[in-house]
CSV table of C-alpha atoms and ligand atoms in Angstrom, one decimal:
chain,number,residue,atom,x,y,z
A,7,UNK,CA,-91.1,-13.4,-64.9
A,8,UNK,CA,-87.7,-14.7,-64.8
A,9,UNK,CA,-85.0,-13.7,-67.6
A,10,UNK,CA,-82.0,-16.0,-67.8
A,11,UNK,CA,-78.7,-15.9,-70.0
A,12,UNK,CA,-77.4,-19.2,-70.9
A,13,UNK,CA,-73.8,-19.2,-71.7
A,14,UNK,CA,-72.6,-20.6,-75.0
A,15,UNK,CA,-69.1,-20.4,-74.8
A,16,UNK,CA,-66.8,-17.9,-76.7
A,17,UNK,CA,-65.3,-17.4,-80.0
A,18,UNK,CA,-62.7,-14.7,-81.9
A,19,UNK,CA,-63.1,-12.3,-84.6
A,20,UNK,CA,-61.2,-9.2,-85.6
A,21,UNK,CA,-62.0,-6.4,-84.1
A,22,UNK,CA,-62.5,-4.7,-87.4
A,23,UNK,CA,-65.5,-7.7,-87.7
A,24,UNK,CA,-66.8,-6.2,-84.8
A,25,UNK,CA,-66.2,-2.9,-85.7
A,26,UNK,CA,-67.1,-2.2,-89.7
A,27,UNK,CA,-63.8,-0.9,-91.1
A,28,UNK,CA,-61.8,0.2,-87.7
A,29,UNK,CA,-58.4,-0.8,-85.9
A,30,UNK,CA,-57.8,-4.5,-88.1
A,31,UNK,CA,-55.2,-6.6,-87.0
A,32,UNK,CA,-56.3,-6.7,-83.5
A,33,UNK,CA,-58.2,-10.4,-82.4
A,34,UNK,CA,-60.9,-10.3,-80.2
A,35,UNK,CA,-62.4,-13.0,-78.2
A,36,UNK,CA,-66.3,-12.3,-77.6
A,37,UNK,CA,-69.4,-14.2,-75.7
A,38,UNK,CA,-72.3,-16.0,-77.1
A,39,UNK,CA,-75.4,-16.6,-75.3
A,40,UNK,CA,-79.1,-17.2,-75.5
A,41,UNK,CA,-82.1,-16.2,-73.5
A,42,UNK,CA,-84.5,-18.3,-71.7
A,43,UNK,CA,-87.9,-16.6,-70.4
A,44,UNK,CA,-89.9,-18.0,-67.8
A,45,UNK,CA,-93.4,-15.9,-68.2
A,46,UNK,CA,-96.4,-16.2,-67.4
A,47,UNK,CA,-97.5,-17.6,-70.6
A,48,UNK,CA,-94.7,-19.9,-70.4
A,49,UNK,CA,-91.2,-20.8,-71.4
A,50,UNK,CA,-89.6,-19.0,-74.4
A,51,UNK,CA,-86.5,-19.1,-75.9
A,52,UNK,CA,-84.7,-16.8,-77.8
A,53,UNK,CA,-81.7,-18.2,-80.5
A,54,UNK,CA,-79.3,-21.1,-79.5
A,55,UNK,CA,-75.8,-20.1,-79.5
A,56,UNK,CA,-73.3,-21.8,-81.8
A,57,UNK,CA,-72.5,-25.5,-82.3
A,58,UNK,CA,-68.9,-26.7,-81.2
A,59,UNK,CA,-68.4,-29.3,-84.3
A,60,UNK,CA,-70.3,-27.0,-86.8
A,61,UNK,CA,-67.4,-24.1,-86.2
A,62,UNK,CA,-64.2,-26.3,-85.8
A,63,UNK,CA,-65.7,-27.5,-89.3
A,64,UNK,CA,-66.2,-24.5,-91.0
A,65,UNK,CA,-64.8,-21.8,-88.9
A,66,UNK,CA,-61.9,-23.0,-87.0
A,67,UNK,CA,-60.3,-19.7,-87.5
A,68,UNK,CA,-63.2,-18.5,-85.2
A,69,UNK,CA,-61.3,-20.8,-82.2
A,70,UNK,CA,-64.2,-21.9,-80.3
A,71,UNK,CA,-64.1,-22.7,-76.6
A,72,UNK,CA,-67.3,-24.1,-75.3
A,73,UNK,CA,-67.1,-26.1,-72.3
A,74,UNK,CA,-69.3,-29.5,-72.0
A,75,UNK,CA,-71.5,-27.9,-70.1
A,76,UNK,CA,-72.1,-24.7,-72.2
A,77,UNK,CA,-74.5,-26.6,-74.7
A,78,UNK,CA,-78.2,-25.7,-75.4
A,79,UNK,CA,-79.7,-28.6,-73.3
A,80,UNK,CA,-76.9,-28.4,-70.3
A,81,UNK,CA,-77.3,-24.6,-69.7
A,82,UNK,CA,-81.3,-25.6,-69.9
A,83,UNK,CA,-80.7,-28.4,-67.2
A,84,UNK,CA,-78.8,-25.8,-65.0
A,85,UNK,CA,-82.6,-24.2,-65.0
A,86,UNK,CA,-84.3,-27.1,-64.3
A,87,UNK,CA,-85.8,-27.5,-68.3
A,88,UNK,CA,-85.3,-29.9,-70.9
A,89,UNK,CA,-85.7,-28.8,-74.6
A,90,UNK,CA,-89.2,-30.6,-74.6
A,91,UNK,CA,-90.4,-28.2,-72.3
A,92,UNK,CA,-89.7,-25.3,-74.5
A,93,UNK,CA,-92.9,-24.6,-76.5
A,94,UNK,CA,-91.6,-21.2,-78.4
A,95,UNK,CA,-88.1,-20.6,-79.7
A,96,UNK,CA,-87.4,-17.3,-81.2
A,97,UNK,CA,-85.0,-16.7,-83.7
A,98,UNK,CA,-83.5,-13.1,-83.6
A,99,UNK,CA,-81.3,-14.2,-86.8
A,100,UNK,CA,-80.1,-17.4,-88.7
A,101,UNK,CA,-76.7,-16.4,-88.1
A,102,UNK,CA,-74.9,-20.3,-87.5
A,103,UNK,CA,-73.9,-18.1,-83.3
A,104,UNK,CA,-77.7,-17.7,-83.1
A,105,UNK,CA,-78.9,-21.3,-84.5
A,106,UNK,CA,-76.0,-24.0,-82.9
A,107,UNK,CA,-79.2,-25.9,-80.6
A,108,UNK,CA,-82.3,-25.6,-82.9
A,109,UNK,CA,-81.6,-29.0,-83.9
A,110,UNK,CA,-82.8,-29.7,-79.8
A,111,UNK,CA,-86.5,-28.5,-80.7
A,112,UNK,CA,-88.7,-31.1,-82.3
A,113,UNK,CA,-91.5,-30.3,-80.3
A,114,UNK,CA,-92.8,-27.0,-80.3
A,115,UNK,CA,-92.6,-23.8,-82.8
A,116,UNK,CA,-89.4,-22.0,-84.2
A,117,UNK,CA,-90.6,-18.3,-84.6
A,118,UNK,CA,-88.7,-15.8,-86.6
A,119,UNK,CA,-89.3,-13.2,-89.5
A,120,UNK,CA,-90.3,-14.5,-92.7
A,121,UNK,CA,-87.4,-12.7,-94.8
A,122,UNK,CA,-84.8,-14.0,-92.8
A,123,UNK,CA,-86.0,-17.8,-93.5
A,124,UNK,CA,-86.5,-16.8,-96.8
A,125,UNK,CA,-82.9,-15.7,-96.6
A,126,UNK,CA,-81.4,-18.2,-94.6
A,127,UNK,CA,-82.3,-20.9,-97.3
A,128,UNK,CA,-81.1,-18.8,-99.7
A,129,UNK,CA,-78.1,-16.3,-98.9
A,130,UNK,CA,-76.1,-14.5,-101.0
A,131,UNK,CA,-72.7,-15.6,-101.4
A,132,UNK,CA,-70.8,-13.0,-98.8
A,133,UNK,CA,-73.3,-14.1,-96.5
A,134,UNK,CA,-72.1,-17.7,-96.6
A,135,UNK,CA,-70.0,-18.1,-93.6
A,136,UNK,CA,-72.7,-16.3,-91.4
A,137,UNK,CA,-75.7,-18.4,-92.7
A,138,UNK,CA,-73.3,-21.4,-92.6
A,139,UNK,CA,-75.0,-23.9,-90.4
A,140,UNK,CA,-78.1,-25.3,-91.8
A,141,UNK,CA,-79.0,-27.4,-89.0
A,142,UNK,CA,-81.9,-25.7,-88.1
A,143,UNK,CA,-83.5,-26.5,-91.3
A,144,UNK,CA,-84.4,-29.7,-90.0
A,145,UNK,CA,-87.3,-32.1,-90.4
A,146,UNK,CA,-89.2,-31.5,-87.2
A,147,UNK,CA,-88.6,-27.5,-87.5
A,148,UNK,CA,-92.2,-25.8,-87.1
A,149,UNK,CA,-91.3,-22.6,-88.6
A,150,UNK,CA,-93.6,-19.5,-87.6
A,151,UNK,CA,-93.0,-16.5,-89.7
A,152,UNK,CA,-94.1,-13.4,-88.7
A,153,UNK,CA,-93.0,-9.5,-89.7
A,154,UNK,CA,-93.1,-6.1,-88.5
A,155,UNK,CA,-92.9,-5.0,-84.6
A,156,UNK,CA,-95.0,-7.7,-82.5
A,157,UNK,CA,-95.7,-7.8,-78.6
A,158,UNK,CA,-95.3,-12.1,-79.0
A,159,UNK,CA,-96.5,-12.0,-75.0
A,160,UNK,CA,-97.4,-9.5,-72.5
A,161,UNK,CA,-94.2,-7.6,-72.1
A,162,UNK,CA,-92.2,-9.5,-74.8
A,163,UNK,CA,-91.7,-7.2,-77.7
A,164,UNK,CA,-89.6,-8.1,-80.8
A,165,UNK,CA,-88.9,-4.9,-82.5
A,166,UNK,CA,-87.0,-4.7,-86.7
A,167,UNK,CA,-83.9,-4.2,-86.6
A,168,UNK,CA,-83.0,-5.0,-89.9
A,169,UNK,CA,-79.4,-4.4,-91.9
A,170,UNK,CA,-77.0,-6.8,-90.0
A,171,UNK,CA,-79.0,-9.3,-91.6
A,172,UNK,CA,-82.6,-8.9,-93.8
A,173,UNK,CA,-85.1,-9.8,-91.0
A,174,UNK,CA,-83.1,-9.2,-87.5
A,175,UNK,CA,-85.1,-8.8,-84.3
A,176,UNK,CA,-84.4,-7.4,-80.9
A,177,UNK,CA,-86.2,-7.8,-78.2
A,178,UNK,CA,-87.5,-5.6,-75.6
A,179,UNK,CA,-88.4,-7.2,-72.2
A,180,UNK,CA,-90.7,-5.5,-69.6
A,181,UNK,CA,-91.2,-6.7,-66.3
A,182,UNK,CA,-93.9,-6.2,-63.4
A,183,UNK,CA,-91.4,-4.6,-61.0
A,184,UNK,CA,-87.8,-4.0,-62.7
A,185,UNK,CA,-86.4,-1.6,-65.0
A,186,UNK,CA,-86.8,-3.2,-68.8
A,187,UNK,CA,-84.3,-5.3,-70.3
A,188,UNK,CA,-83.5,-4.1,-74.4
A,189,UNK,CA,-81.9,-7.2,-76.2
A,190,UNK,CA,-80.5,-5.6,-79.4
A,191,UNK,CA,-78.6,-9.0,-80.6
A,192,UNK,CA,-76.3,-8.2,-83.5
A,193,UNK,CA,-77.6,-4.9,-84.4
A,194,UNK,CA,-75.3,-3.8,-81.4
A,195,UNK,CA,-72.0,-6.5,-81.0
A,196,UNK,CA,-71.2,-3.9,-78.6
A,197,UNK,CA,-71.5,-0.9,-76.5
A,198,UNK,CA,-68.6,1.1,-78.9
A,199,UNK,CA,-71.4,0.1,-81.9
A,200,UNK,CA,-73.4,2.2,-80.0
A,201,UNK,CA,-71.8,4.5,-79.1
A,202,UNK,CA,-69.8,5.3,-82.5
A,203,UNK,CA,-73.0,4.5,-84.6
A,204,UNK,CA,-71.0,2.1,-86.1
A,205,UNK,CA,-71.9,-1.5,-87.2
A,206,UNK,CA,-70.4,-5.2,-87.7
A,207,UNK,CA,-68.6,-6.0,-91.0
A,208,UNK,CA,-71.2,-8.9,-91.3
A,209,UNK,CA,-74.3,-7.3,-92.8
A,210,UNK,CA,-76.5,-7.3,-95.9
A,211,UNK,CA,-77.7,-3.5,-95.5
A,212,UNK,CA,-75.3,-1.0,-94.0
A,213,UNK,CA,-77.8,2.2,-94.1
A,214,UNK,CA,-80.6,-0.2,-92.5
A,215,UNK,CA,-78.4,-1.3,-89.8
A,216,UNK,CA,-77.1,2.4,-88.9
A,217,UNK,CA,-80.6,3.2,-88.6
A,218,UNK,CA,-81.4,0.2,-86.3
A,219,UNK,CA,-78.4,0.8,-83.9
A,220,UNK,CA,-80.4,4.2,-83.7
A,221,UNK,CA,-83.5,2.5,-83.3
A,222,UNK,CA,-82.5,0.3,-80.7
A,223,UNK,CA,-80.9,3.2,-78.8
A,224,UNK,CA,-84.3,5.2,-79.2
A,225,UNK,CA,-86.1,2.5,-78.0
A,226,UNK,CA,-84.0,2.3,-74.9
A,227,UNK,CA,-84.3,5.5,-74.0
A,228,UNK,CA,-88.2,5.8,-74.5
A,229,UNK,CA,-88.8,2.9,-72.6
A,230,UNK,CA,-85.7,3.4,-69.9
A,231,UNK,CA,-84.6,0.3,-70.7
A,232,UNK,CA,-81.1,-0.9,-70.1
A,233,UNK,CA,-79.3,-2.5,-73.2
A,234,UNK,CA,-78.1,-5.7,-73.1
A,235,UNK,CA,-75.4,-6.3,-76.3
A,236,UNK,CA,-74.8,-9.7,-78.4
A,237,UNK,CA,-71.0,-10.0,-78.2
A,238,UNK,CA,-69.1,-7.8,-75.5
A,239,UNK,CA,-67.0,-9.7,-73.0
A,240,UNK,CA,-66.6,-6.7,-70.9
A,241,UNK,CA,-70.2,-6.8,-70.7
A,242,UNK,CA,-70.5,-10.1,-70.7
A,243,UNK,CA,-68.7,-10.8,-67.4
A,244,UNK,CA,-71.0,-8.6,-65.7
A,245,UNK,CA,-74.2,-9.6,-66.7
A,246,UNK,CA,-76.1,-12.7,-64.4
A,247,UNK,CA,-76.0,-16.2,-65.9
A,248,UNK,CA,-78.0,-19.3,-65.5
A,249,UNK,CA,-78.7,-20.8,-63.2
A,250,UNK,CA,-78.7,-17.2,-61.6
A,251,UNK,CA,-81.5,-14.4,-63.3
A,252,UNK,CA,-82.8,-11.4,-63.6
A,253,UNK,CA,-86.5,-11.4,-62.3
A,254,UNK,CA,-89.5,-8.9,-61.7
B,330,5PN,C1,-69.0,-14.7,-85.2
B,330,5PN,C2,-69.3,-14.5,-86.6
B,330,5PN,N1,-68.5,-14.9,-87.6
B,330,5PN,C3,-68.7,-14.7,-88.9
B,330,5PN,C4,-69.9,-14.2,-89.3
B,330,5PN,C5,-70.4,-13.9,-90.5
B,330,5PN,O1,-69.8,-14.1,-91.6
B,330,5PN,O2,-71.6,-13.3,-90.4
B,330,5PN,C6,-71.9,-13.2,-89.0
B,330,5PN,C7,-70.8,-13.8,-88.3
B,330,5PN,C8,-70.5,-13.9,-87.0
B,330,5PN,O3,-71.4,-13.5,-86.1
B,331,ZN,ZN1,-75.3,-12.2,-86.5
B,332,ZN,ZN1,-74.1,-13.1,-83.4
């Protein structure tokens, strides 16, 4: 099995975004990036990074930097794919940083819990800028919905994590002969949300998203996984990315 990062460019918030509540004032400019799994089953994808146009739109305050080649179908070419031979996508969230390249998938299925489409169609207005891009609403979208904790392939387990948005997923990735790989998306921007037990400002339940940062830090510990966080540029920078990956 091969695990690959594909880079989607960067954008800022403040670190009081990241951070729910602490140190405002202070910018910070974080990574984006999507996971393509080569298994055994076959390719799947998990969420799409953001869309240049989309957040110069509607977020320009978010100053994007994406170069050309840190688009959905380029970072796919660097792996030798095309978006047609992606049969899955996951969604972890519909959050417009986790949905910029759905619009690429005509072909196959767009997996993803059935409240957060639910929600996605239909947020409430705080959640507006987050849910912001609707592209991936689009007419050749196959949605999948599924809930509760589901192995979706040997090794490839989507656990809740619910509170940064209604129906948030992370993913825990085991391999034949490397330590596993816990993807907790947005429920941890960071390894300080960790850490401190504290989440994002964006988020529809804040009890329910305390209690998945803890879930995702019990999970890694019961499985020895290592975490790999959404949005940390320190972390970021060390972390492989395509056309380089993790395999095992
Ligand atoms: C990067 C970013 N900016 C704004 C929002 C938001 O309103 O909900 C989630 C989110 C983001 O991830
Ligand atoms: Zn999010
Ligand atoms: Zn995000």
């Amino acid at each position: 099995m091969k695990v690959y990062l594909l880079n989607s460019g960067s954008l800022v918030i403040d670190r009081s975004n990241v951070l729910w509540n602490i140190d405002p004032g202070i910018p910070v400019r974080f990574p984006v990036y999507s996971i393509l799994i080569d298994h055994p089953d076959g390719l799947f994808l998990f969420d799409t990074g953001y869309d240049y146009e989309h957040v110069q739109r509607v977020l320009p305050f978010e100053e994007p930097i994406q170069q050309s080649n840190e688009t959905i179908p380029e970072q796919l070419k660097l792996c030798g794919y095309t978006p047609e031979d992606i049969p899955v996508l996951v969604n972890s969230h519909l959050h417009f940083d986790h949905v910029g390249g759905n619009r690429f998938f005509t072909k196959g299925k767009t997996v993803l819990h059935r409240k957060e489409l639910e929600q996605g169609r239909n947020p409430e207005p705080f959640e507006r800028y987050g849910y912001s891009d609707k592209q991936w609403d689009h007419a050749d979208a196959n949605f999948e919905t599924i809930e509760g904790d589901l192995e979706i392939a040997k090794g490839l387990h989507l656990y809740e994590t619910p509170g940064h948005t209604i129906g948030h997923y992370s993913l825990l990735v085991q391999f034949e002969n490397r330590q596993p790989i816990l993807f907790s998306f947005d429920a941890a921007y960071t390894h300080e949300n960790l850490e401190k037990e504290i989440q994002s400002s964006f988020h529809i339940d804040p009890v329910a998203g305390v209690r998945s940062i803890r879930r995702v830090k019990q999970l890694a510990q019961e499985h020895n996984a290592e975490i790999f966080v959404s949005h940390e540029m320190e972390a970021f920078q060390t972390y492989k990315k395509a056309p380089d990956c993790y395999e095992g």
